[in-house]
CSV table of C-alpha atoms in Angstrom, one decimal:
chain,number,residue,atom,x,y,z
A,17,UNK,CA,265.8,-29.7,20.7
A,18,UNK,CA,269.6,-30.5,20.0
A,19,UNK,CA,270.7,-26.5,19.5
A,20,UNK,CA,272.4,-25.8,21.9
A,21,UNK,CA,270.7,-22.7,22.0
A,22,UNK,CA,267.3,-21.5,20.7
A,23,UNK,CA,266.9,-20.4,16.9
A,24,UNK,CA,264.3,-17.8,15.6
A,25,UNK,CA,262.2,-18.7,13.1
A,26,UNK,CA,260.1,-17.2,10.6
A,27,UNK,CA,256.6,-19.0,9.5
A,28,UNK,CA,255.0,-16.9,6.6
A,29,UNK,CA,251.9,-16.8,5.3
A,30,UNK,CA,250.3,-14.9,2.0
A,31,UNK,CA,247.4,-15.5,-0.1
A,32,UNK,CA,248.9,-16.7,-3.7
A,33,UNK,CA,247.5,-16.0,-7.1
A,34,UNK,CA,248.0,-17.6,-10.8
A,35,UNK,CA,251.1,-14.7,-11.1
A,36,UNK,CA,254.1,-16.0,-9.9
A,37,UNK,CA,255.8,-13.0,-10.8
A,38,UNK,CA,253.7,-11.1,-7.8
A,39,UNK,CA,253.9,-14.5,-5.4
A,40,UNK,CA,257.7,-14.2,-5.6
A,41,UNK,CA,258.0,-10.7,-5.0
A,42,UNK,CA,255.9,-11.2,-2.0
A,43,UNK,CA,257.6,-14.0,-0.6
A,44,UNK,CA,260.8,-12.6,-1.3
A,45,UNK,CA,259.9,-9.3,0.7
A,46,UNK,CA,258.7,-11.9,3.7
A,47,UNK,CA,262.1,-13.8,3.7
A,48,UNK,CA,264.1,-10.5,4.0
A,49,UNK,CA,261.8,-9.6,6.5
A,50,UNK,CA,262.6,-12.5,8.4
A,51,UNK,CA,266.2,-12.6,8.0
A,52,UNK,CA,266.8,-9.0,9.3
A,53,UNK,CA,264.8,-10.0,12.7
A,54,UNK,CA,267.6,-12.6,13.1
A,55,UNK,CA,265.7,-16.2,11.6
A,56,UNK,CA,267.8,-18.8,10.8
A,57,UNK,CA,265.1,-20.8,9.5
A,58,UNK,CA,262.2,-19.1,7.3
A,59,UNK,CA,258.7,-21.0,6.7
A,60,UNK,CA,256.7,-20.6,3.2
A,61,UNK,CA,252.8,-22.1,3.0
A,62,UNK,CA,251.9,-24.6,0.9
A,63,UNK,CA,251.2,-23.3,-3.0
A,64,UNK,CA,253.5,-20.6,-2.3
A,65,UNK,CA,254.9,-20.6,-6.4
A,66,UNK,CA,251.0,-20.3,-7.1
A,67,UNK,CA,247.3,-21.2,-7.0
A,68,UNK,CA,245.0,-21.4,-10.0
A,69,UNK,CA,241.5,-22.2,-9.8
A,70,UNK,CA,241.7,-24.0,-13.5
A,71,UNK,CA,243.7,-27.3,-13.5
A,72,UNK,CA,245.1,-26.0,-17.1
A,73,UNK,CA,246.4,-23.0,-15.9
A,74,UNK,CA,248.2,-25.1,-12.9
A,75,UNK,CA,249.8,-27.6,-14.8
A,76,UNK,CA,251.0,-24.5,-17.2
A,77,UNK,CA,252.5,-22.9,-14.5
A,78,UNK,CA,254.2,-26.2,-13.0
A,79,UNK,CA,258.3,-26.4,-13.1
A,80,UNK,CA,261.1,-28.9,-12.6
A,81,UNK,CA,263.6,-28.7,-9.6
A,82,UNK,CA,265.8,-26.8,-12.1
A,83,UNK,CA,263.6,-24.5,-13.0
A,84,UNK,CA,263.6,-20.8,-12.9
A,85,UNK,CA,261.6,-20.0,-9.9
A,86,UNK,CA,263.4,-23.0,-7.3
A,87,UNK,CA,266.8,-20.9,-8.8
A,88,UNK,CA,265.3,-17.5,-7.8
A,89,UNK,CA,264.6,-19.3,-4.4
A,90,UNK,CA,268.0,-20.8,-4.3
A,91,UNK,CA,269.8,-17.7,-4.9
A,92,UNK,CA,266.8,-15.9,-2.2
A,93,UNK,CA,268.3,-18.2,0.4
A,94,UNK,CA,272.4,-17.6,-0.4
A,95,UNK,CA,271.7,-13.7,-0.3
A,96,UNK,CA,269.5,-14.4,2.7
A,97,UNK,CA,271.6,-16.5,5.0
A,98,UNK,CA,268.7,-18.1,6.0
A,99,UNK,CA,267.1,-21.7,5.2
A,100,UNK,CA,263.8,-21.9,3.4
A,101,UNK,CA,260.8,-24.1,3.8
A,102,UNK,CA,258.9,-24.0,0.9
A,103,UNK,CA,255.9,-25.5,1.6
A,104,UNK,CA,254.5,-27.3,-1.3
A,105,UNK,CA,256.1,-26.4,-5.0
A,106,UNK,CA,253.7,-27.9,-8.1
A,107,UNK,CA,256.7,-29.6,-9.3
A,108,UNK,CA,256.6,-31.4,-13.2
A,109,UNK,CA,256.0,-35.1,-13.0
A,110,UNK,CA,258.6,-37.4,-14.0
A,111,UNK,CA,257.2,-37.9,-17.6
A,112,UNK,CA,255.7,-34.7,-18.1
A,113,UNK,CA,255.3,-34.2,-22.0
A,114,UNK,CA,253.0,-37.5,-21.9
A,115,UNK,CA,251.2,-37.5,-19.0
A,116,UNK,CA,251.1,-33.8,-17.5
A,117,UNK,CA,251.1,-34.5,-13.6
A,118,UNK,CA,252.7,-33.3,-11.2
A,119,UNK,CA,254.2,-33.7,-7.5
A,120,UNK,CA,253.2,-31.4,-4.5
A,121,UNK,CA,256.8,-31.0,-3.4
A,122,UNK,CA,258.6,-29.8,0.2
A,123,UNK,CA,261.5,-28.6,-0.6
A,124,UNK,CA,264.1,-27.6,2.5
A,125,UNK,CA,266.8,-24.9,0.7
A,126,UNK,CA,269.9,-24.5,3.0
A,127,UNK,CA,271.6,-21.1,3.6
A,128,UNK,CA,273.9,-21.8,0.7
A,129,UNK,CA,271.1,-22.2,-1.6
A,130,UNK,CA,271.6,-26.0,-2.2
A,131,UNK,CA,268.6,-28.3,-1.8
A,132,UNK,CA,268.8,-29.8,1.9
A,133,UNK,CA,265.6,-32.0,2.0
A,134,UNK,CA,263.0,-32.9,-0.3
A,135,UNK,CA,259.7,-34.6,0.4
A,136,UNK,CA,256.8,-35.4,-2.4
A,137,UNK,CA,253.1,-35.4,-0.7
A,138,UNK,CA,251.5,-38.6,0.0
A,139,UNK,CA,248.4,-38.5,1.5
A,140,UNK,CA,246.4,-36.3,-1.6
A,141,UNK,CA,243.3,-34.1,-1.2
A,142,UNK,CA,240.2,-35.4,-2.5
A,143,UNK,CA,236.8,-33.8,-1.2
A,144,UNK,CA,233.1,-33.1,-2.6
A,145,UNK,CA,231.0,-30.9,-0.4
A,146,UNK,CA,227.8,-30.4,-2.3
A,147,UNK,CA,227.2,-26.7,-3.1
A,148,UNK,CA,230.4,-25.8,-1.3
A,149,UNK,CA,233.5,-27.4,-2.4
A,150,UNK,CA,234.6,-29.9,-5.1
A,151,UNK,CA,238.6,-30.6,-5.4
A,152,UNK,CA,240.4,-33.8,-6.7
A,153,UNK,CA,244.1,-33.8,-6.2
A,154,UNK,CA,244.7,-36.7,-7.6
A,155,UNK,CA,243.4,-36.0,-11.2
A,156,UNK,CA,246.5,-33.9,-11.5
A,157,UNK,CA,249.1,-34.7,-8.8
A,158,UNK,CA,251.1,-38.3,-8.5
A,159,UNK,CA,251.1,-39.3,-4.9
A,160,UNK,CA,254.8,-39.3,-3.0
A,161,UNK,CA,256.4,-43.1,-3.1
A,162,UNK,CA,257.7,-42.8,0.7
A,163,UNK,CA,258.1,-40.4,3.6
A,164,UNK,CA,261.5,-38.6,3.6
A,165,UNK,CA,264.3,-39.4,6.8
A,166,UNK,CA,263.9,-36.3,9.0
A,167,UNK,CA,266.3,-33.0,7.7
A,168,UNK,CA,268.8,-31.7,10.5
A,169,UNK,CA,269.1,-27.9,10.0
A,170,UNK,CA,270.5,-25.1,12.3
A,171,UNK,CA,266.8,-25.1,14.4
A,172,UNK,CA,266.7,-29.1,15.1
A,173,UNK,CA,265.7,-31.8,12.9
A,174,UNK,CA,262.9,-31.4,10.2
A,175,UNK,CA,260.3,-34.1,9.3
A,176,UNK,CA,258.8,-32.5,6.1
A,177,UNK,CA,255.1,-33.9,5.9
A,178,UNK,CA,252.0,-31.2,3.6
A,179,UNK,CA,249.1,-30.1,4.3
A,180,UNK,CA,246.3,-33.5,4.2
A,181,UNK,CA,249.3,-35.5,5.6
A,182,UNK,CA,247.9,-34.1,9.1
A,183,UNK,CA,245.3,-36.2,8.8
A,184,UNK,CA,246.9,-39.3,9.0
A,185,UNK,CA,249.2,-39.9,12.4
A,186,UNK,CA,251.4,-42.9,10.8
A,187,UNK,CA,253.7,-40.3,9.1
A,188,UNK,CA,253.6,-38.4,12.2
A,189,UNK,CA,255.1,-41.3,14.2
A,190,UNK,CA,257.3,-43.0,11.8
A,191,UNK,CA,258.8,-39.1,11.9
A,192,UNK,CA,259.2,-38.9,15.4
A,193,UNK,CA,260.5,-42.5,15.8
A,194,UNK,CA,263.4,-41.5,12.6
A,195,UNK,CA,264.0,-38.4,15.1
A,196,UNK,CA,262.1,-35.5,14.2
A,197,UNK,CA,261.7,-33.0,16.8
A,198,UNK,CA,260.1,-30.3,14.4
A,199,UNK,CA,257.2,-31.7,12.5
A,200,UNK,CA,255.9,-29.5,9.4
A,201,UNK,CA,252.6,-29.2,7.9
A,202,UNK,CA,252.4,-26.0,5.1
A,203,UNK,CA,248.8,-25.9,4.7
A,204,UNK,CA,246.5,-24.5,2.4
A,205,UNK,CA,243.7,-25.6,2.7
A,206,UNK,CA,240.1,-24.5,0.9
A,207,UNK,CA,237.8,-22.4,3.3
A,208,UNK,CA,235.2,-24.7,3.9
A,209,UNK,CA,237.8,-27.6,5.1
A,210,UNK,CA,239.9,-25.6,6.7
A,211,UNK,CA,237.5,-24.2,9.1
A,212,UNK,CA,235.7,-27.7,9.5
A,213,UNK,CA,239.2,-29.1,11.4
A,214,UNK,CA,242.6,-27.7,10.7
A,215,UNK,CA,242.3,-25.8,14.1
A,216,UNK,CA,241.2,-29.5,15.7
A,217,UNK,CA,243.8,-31.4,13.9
A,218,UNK,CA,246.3,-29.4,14.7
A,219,UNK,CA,245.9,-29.9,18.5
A,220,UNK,CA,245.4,-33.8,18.2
């Protein structure tokens, strides 16, 4: 790592609903948990704004970058004096009253509250397990156009990569060859999948 010394961290996790209302006040409670212990750096999962088991209600729910909720996080951070990873934000596509999709967006917030580092998933998740699980990603999400130049931040430099992205080692090494020394995956996967090989991809 290029610290000169070692920087706490925070990684969070919390089971999301379709009220964003109750996933803020949780993550909010976790970040200020965090920052008293000392982080510098503070970790949110994947679908941290929300999760919806109904496309509809999902897209519904779906922001811009200057939304309300990435201000609430914004001003989270300034108050904070932390940086926030937030994992994977169901951001409005780029021509949203037509179409209706969206990105599955990393957003890095430094400790002023400005937007450090942004990266747009790029791998999506499409699986059918008969009589277990059935998700497409890709009806509703546009995939990332590239991966992101790694983030330096006051705990090393970031490569910002979601969830599925694990699954594929080219972003992994174009990362580490652009200088990453902190590679990030906020993950949340379904059951079924995740038990199947999150633990085993994880140590690849």
């Amino acid at each position: 790592m290029s610290m000169a010394r070692k920087a706490l961290i925070a990684v969070c996790q919390l089971s999301s609903t379709d009220d964003k209302d109750h996933n803020l006040r949780e993550c909010r409670e976790l970040v200020r948990q965090g920052a008293a212990r000392g982080a510098r750096m503070v970790f949110l999962p994947e679908a941290f704004d929300h999760i919806s088991s109904s496309t509809e209600v999902m897209l519904r729910l779906a922001e811009s970058l200057e939304g309300e909720l990435v201000g609430s996080y914004r001003q989270l951070a300034r108050e904070s004096g932390v940086w926030l990873s937030l994992g994977g934000f169901h951001e409005q596509g780029p021509d949203w009253d037509r179409e209706r999709r969206i990105y599955n967006t990393h957003l890095l917030l430094n400790d002023s509250g400005e937007i450090a580092g942004l990266y747009r998933k790029t791998h999506l998740f499409d699986v059918d397990i008969q009589g277990q699980v059935s998700l497409k990603e890709s009806s509703s999400t546009i995939p990332g156009p590239r991966i992101e130049p790694p983030v330096t931040t006051p705990i090393g430099k970031i490569g910002l990569a979601i969830c599925y992205d694990l699954r594929f080692p080219e972003i992994s090494l174009a990362l580490a060859s652009a200088g990453a020394e902190i590679l990030t995956f906020p993950s949340a996967f379904t059951l079924t999948t995740g038990m199947a090989h999150w633990e085993v991809s994880s140590q690849e």
